Amino acid sequence: MIPYLESYDYSEYLIKLDSVLVDVIKNSALDNKKLLSNFKNLMVDHDIKEIEVTDLFNRWMTFVEKNVDTDELDIDYDDEPTYEAVDVYFEFERDTERDWSCFEHATLIFECEHDETMNFEIKLYRYTKSSNEGWTIDYKHASDLSSLRKINEFEVFLMALCQDHTELIIDSDGDRNEVTPEKRPEPTFE
């Protein structure tokens, strides 16, 4: 049978075979595109030695703007149709200190009142005897490579900050703002 297969002329099937292979590669690469993108973003040196909590909050608000669930939001028809803004806030909470511990612990909370999937709780710590005012980010969400496919870009950014030992400067204990979703409502005609 092998000699028959080797001697057969496949030229009339070449275009179909090429098309099928391109489809297979596109479909299999699509599954891994997010994983590869997240891996790349995690491995790139962000060269950020310190970041202020208000800058991190602004970055998170940009993430919320792009990803917030708009299903239950009302539509604002002022200048152009947009979804109503969602309330977001952050708060910095120090954990209970222990007299015997040489570490201070805190929690940074980013919360979107409309969409719980946007919420983040970030653990922080610092050495109490250090003259440095910055906090170390302790964010360990994904523990293996396959879970990189399921995490979002803000989580990747937090993991990269943690991995690069970026110090978080607390320039505010909390803030509240509104974010207008980037997604626009589709017009409906009644």
PDB file of C-alpha atoms in Angstrom:
ATOM      1  CA  MET A   1       0.000   0.000   0.000  1.00  0.00           C
ATOM      2  CA  ILE A   2       2.890   2.399   0.747  1.00  0.00           C
ATOM      3  CA  PRO A   3       4.234   2.244  -2.822  1.00  0.00           C
ATOM      4  CA  TYR A   4       0.763   3.133  -4.116  1.00  0.00           C
ATOM      5  CA  LEU A   5       0.497   6.144  -1.764  1.00  0.00           C
ATOM      6  CA  GLU A   6       3.992   7.325  -2.726  1.00  0.00           C
ATOM      7  CA  SER A   7       3.264   7.120  -6.441  1.00  0.00           C
ATOM      8  CA  TYR A   8      -0.138   8.834  -6.294  1.00  0.00           C
ATOM      9  CA  ASP A   9      -0.404  12.399  -7.646  1.00  0.00           C
ATOM     10  CA  TYR A  10      -1.826  14.661  -4.921  1.00  0.00           C
ATOM     11  CA  SER A  11      -1.520  17.918  -6.880  1.00  0.00           C
ATOM     12  CA  GLU A  12      -5.289  18.266  -7.360  1.00  0.00           C
ATOM     13  CA  TYR A  13      -5.783  18.080  -3.577  1.00  0.00           C
ATOM     14  CA  LEU A  14      -2.965  20.480  -2.685  1.00  0.00           C
ATOM     15  CA  ILE A  15      -5.141  23.612  -2.514  1.00  0.00           C
ATOM     16  CA  LYS A  16      -7.729  21.851  -0.350  1.00  0.00           C
ATOM     17  CA  LEU A  17      -5.009  20.412   1.899  1.00  0.00           C
ATOM     18  CA  ASP A  18      -3.397  23.821   2.254  1.00  0.00           C
ATOM     19  CA  SER A  19      -6.744  25.378   3.179  1.00  0.00           C
ATOM     20  CA  VAL A  20      -7.449  22.676   5.752  1.00  0.00           C
ATOM     21  CA  LEU A  21      -4.001  23.027   7.319  1.00  0.00           C
ATOM     22  CA  VAL A  22      -4.365  26.807   7.570  1.00  0.00           C
ATOM     23  CA  ASP A  23      -7.750  26.366   9.295  1.00  0.00           C
ATOM     24  CA  VAL A  24      -6.332  23.807  11.707  1.00  0.00           C
ATOM     25  CA  ILE A  25      -3.404  26.074  12.618  1.00  0.00           C
ATOM     26  CA  LYS A  26      -5.642  29.113  13.073  1.00  0.00           C
ATOM     27  CA  ASN A  27      -8.085  27.235  15.293  1.00  0.00           C
ATOM     28  CA  SER A  28      -5.433  25.562  17.433  1.00  0.00           C
ATOM     29  CA  ALA A  29      -3.404  28.767  17.751  1.00  0.00           C
ATOM     30  CA  LEU A  30      -6.510  30.713  18.767  1.00  0.00           C
ATOM     31  CA  ASP A  31      -6.880  28.537  21.857  1.00  0.00           C
ATOM     32  CA  ASN A  32      -3.313  29.264  22.879  1.00  0.00           C
ATOM     33  CA  LYS A  33      -3.220  32.924  21.864  1.00  0.00           C
ATOM     34  CA  LYS A  34      -4.307  34.213  25.283  1.00  0.00           C
ATOM     35  CA  LEU A  35      -1.954  31.829  27.058  1.00  0.00           C
ATOM     36  CA  LEU A  36       0.986  32.984  24.918  1.00  0.00           C
ATOM     37  CA  SER A  37       0.046  36.645  25.279  1.00  0.00           C
ATOM     38  CA  ASN A  38      -0.248  36.347  29.068  1.00  0.00           C
ATOM     39  CA  PHE A  39       3.036  34.441  29.266  1.00  0.00           C
ATOM     40  CA  LYS A  40       4.779  37.110  27.194  1.00  0.00           C
ATOM     41  CA  ASN A  41       3.370  39.915  29.355  1.00  0.00           C
ATOM     42  CA  LEU A  42       4.398  38.091  32.501  1.00  0.00           C
ATOM     43  CA  MET A  43       7.945  37.456  31.305  1.00  0.00           C
ATOM     44  CA  VAL A  44       8.609  40.947  29.941  1.00  0.00           C
ATOM     45  CA  ASP A  45      10.591  43.099  32.356  1.00  0.00           C
ATOM     46  CA  HIS A  46       8.238  45.979  33.123  1.00  0.00           C
ATOM     47  CA  ASP A  47      11.091  47.973  34.642  1.00  0.00           C
ATOM     48  CA  ILE A  48       8.786  49.498  37.251  1.00  0.00           C
ATOM     49  CA  LYS A  49      10.662  49.755  40.543  1.00  0.00           C
ATOM     50  CA  GLU A  50       7.775  51.407  42.387  1.00  0.00           C
ATOM     51  CA  ILE A  51       4.185  52.305  41.665  1.00  0.00           C
ATOM     52  CA  GLU A  52       1.797  54.490  43.611  1.00  0.00           C
ATOM     53  CA  VAL A  53      -1.511  52.986  44.668  1.00  0.00           C
ATOM     54  CA  THR A  54      -3.405  55.739  42.818  1.00  0.00           C
ATOM     55  CA  ASP A  55      -1.605  54.795  39.570  1.00  0.00           C
ATOM     56  CA  LEU A  56      -2.511  51.151  40.124  1.00  0.00           C
ATOM     57  CA  PHE A  57      -6.107  52.198  40.789  1.00  0.00           C
ATOM     58  CA  ASN A  58      -6.162  54.157  37.506  1.00  0.00           C
ATOM     59  CA  ARG A  59      -4.838  51.114  35.672  1.00  0.00           C
ATOM     60  CA  TRP A  60      -7.538  48.956  37.268  1.00  0.00           C
ATOM     61  CA  MET A  61     -10.212  51.495  36.296  1.00  0.00           C
ATOM     62  CA  THR A  62      -9.025  51.206  32.672  1.00  0.00           C
ATOM     63  CA  PHE A  63      -9.393  47.424  32.998  1.00  0.00           C
ATOM     64  CA  VAL A  64     -12.929  47.868  34.395  1.00  0.00           C
ATOM     65  CA  GLU A  65     -13.794  50.275  31.574  1.00  0.00           C
ATOM     66  CA  LYS A  66     -12.899  47.611  28.991  1.00  0.00           C
ATOM     67  CA  ASN A  67     -14.301  44.544  30.749  1.00  0.00           C
ATOM     68  CA  VAL A  68     -17.241  45.439  32.982  1.00  0.00           C
ATOM     69  CA  ASP A  69     -20.461  43.512  32.391  1.00  0.00           C
ATOM     70  CA  THR A  70     -22.987  45.847  30.757  1.00  0.00           C
ATOM     71  CA  ASP A  71     -26.011  43.521  30.765  1.00  0.00           C
ATOM     72  CA  GLU A  72     -27.835  45.140  33.674  1.00  0.00           C
ATOM     73  CA  LEU A  73     -26.735  48.741  33.043  1.00  0.00           C
ATOM     74  CA  ASP A  74     -29.120  51.478  31.930  1.00  0.00           C
ATOM     75  CA  ILE A  75     -28.374  53.453  28.789  1.00  0.00           C
ATOM     76  CA  ASP A  76     -27.558  57.149  28.984  1.00  0.00           C
ATOM     77  CA  TYR A  77     -28.818  59.004  25.890  1.00  0.00           C
ATOM     78  CA  ASP A  78     -27.213  62.456  26.476  1.00  0.00           C
ATOM     79  CA  ASP A  79     -24.707  63.232  23.678  1.00  0.00           C
ATOM     80  CA  GLU A  80     -24.382  59.742  22.320  1.00  0.00           C
ATOM     81  CA  PRO A  81     -25.773  56.489  23.688  1.00  0.00           C
ATOM     82  CA  THR A  82     -23.485  55.083  26.367  1.00  0.00           C
ATOM     83  CA  TYR A  83     -23.955  52.799  29.315  1.00  0.00           C
ATOM     84  CA  GLU A  84     -24.329  54.439  32.692  1.00  0.00           C
ATOM     85  CA  ALA A  85     -21.156  54.803  34.709  1.00  0.00           C
ATOM     86  CA  VAL A  86     -20.363  52.224  37.379  1.00  0.00           C
ATOM     87  CA  ASP A  87     -19.084  53.128  40.847  1.00  0.00           C
ATOM     88  CA  VAL A  88     -15.608  51.885  41.691  1.00  0.00           C
ATOM     89  CA  TYR A  89     -13.412  52.433  44.696  1.00  0.00           C
ATOM     90  CA  PHE A  90     -10.324  51.231  46.439  1.00  0.00           C
ATOM     91  CA  GLU A  91      -9.374  51.052  50.077  1.00  0.00           C
ATOM     92  CA  PHE A  92      -6.157  50.258  51.865  1.00  0.00           C
ATOM     93  CA  GLU A  93      -6.621  48.367  55.149  1.00  0.00           C
ATOM     94  CA  ARG A  94      -3.847  47.522  57.566  1.00  0.00           C
ATOM     95  CA  ASP A  95      -4.191  44.095  59.142  1.00  0.00           C
ATOM     96  CA  THR A  96      -3.948  43.563  62.891  1.00  0.00           C
ATOM     97  CA  GLU A  97      -0.328  43.844  63.963  1.00  0.00           C
ATOM     98  CA  ARG A  98       1.397  41.354  66.183  1.00  0.00           C
ATOM     99  CA  ASP A  99       3.939  42.665  68.682  1.00  0.00           C
ATOM    100  CA  TRP A 100       6.298  39.784  68.007  1.00  0.00           C
ATOM    101  CA  SER A 101       6.178  39.989  64.182  1.00  0.00           C
ATOM    102  CA  CYS A 102       8.779  41.868  62.164  1.00  0.00           C
ATOM    103  CA  PHE A 103       6.352  42.183  59.248  1.00  0.00           C
ATOM    104  CA  GLU A 104       3.424  44.492  58.748  1.00  0.00           C
ATOM    105  CA  HIS A 105       0.537  43.202  56.619  1.00  0.00           C
ATOM    106  CA  ALA A 106      -2.209  45.022  54.747  1.00  0.00           C
ATOM    107  CA  THR A 107      -4.904  44.430  52.139  1.00  0.00           C
ATOM    108  CA  LEU A 108      -5.642  46.553  49.104  1.00  0.00           C
ATOM    109  CA  ILE A 109      -9.200  46.182  47.827  1.00  0.00           C
ATOM    110  CA  PHE A 110     -10.410  47.265  44.396  1.00  0.00           C
ATOM    111  CA  GLU A 111     -14.178  46.988  44.159  1.00  0.00           C
ATOM    112  CA  CYS A 112     -16.731  47.591  41.425  1.00  0.00           C
ATOM    113  CA  GLU A 113     -20.218  47.811  42.888  1.00  0.00           C
ATOM    114  CA  HIS A 114     -21.897  46.638  39.684  1.00  0.00           C
ATOM    115  CA  ASP A 115     -19.723  43.669  38.621  1.00  0.00           C
ATOM    116  CA  GLU A 116     -18.143  41.400  41.230  1.00  0.00           C
ATOM    117  CA  THR A 117     -15.854  39.772  38.661  1.00  0.00           C
ATOM    118  CA  MET A 118     -13.916  43.057  38.512  1.00  0.00           C
ATOM    119  CA  ASN A 119     -13.093  42.987  42.246  1.00  0.00           C
ATOM    120  CA  PHE A 120      -9.560  42.358  43.487  1.00  0.00           C
ATOM    121  CA  GLU A 121      -8.091  41.764  46.910  1.00  0.00           C
ATOM    122  CA  ILE A 122      -4.326  42.193  46.983  1.00  0.00           C
ATOM    123  CA  LYS A 123      -2.237  41.182  49.974  1.00  0.00           C
ATOM    124  CA  LEU A 124       0.671  43.441  50.897  1.00  0.00           C
ATOM    125  CA  TYR A 125       3.499  43.194  53.400  1.00  0.00           C
ATOM    126  CA  ARG A 126       6.627  45.043  54.466  1.00  0.00           C
ATOM    127  CA  TYR A 127       9.475  44.639  56.887  1.00  0.00           C
ATOM    128  CA  THR A 128       8.814  46.914  59.871  1.00  0.00           C
ATOM    129  CA  LYS A 129      12.469  47.603  60.665  1.00  0.00           C
ATOM    130  CA  SER A 130      13.173  48.875  57.147  1.00  0.00           C
ATOM    131  CA  SER A 131      13.457  52.582  56.423  1.00  0.00           C
ATOM    132  CA  ASN A 132      11.690  51.942  53.132  1.00  0.00           C
ATOM    133  CA  GLU A 133       8.063  53.114  53.004  1.00  0.00           C
ATOM    134  CA  GLY A 134       7.020  50.829  50.113  1.00  0.00           C
ATOM    135  CA  TRP A 135       4.935  47.687  50.400  1.00  0.00           C
ATOM    136  CA  THR A 136       5.630  44.390  48.649  1.00  0.00           C
ATOM    137  CA  ILE A 137       2.783  42.984  46.544  1.00  0.00           C
ATOM    138  CA  ASP A 138       1.959  39.373  47.346  1.00  0.00           C
ATOM    139  CA  TYR A 139      -0.282  38.309  44.469  1.00  0.00           C
ATOM    140  CA  LYS A 140      -0.024  34.648  43.508  1.00  0.00           C
ATOM    141  CA  HIS A 141      -3.093  33.742  41.492  1.00  0.00           C
ATOM    142  CA  ALA A 142      -1.870  31.352  38.800  1.00  0.00           C
ATOM    143  CA  SER A 143       0.336  28.551  39.979  1.00  0.00           C
ATOM    144  CA  ASP A 144       0.883  26.694  36.726  1.00  0.00           C
ATOM    145  CA  LEU A 145       1.271  27.494  33.053  1.00  0.00           C
ATOM    146  CA  SER A 146      -2.138  26.160  31.976  1.00  0.00           C
ATOM    147  CA  SER A 147      -3.949  28.617  34.266  1.00  0.00           C
ATOM    148  CA  LEU A 148      -2.430  31.535  32.316  1.00  0.00           C
ATOM    149  CA  ARG A 149      -5.119  30.899  29.711  1.00  0.00           C
ATOM    150  CA  LYS A 150      -7.870  31.781  32.178  1.00  0.00           C
ATOM    151  CA  ILE A 151      -6.563  34.972  33.779  1.00  0.00           C
ATOM    152  CA  ASN A 152      -7.099  38.540  32.615  1.00  0.00           C
ATOM    153  CA  GLU A 153      -4.559  41.232  31.755  1.00  0.00           C
ATOM    154  CA  PHE A 154      -4.841  43.006  35.107  1.00  0.00           C
ATOM    155  CA  GLU A 155      -4.035  39.792  36.968  1.00  0.00           C
ATOM    156  CA  VAL A 156      -1.030  39.293  34.696  1.00  0.00           C
ATOM    157  CA  PHE A 157       0.085  42.845  35.481  1.00  0.00           C
ATOM    158  CA  LEU A 158      -0.254  42.212  39.235  1.00  0.00           C
ATOM    159  CA  MET A 159       1.686  38.974  38.927  1.00  0.00           C
ATOM    160  CA  ALA A 160       4.416  40.777  36.961  1.00  0.00           C
ATOM    161  CA  LEU A 161       4.643  43.498  39.628  1.00  0.00           C
ATOM    162  CA  CYS A 162       4.920  40.806  42.284  1.00  0.00           C
ATOM    163  CA  GLN A 163       7.548  38.910  40.313  1.00  0.00           C
ATOM    164  CA  ASP A 164       9.594  42.087  39.675  1.00  0.00           C
ATOM    165  CA  HIS A 165       9.442  42.974  43.401  1.00  0.00           C
ATOM    166  CA  THR A 166       7.866  46.328  42.575  1.00  0.00           C
ATOM    167  CA  GLU A 167       7.212  48.427  45.644  1.00  0.00           C
ATOM    168  CA  LEU A 168       3.742  49.839  46.146  1.00  0.00           C
ATOM    169  CA  ILE A 169       3.725  53.355  47.553  1.00  0.00           C
ATOM    170  CA  ILE A 170       0.566  54.157  49.503  1.00  0.00           C
ATOM    171  CA  ASP A 171      -0.172  57.753  48.527  1.00  0.00           C
ATOM    172  CA  SER A 172      -3.857  57.450  49.494  1.00  0.00           C
ATOM    173  CA  ASP A 173      -5.876  55.192  51.816  1.00  0.00           C
ATOM    174  CA  GLY A 174      -8.860  55.150  49.472  1.00  0.00           C
ATOM    175  CA  ASP A 175     -10.660  56.781  46.601  1.00  0.00           C
ATOM    176  CA  ARG A 176     -13.997  56.547  44.828  1.00  0.00           C
ATOM    177  CA  ASN A 177     -14.721  57.213  41.153  1.00  0.00           C
ATOM    178  CA  GLU A 178     -17.078  56.399  38.296  1.00  0.00           C
ATOM    179  CA  VAL A 179     -16.124  54.480  35.178  1.00  0.00           C
ATOM    180  CA  THR A 180     -18.069  54.627  31.925  1.00  0.00           C
ATOM    181  CA  PRO A 181     -17.859  51.314  30.061  1.00  0.00           C
ATOM    182  CA  GLU A 182     -15.979  51.364  26.763  1.00  0.00           C
ATOM    183  CA  LYS A 183     -18.603  49.117  25.174  1.00  0.00           C
ATOM    184  CA  ARG A 184     -21.375  51.032  23.447  1.00  0.00           C
ATOM    185  CA  PRO A 185     -25.022  49.968  23.426  1.00  0.00           C
ATOM    186  CA  GLU A 186     -26.425  48.664  20.190  1.00  0.00           C
ATOM    187  CA  PRO A 187     -29.253  50.790  18.790  1.00  0.00           C
ATOM    188  CA  THR A 188     -32.710  49.258  18.933  1.00  0.00           C
ATOM    189  CA  PHE A 189     -35.620  50.539  16.954  1.00  0.00           C
ATOM    190  CA  GLU A 190     -39.097  50.004  18.266  1.00  0.00           C
TER     191      GLU A 190
END
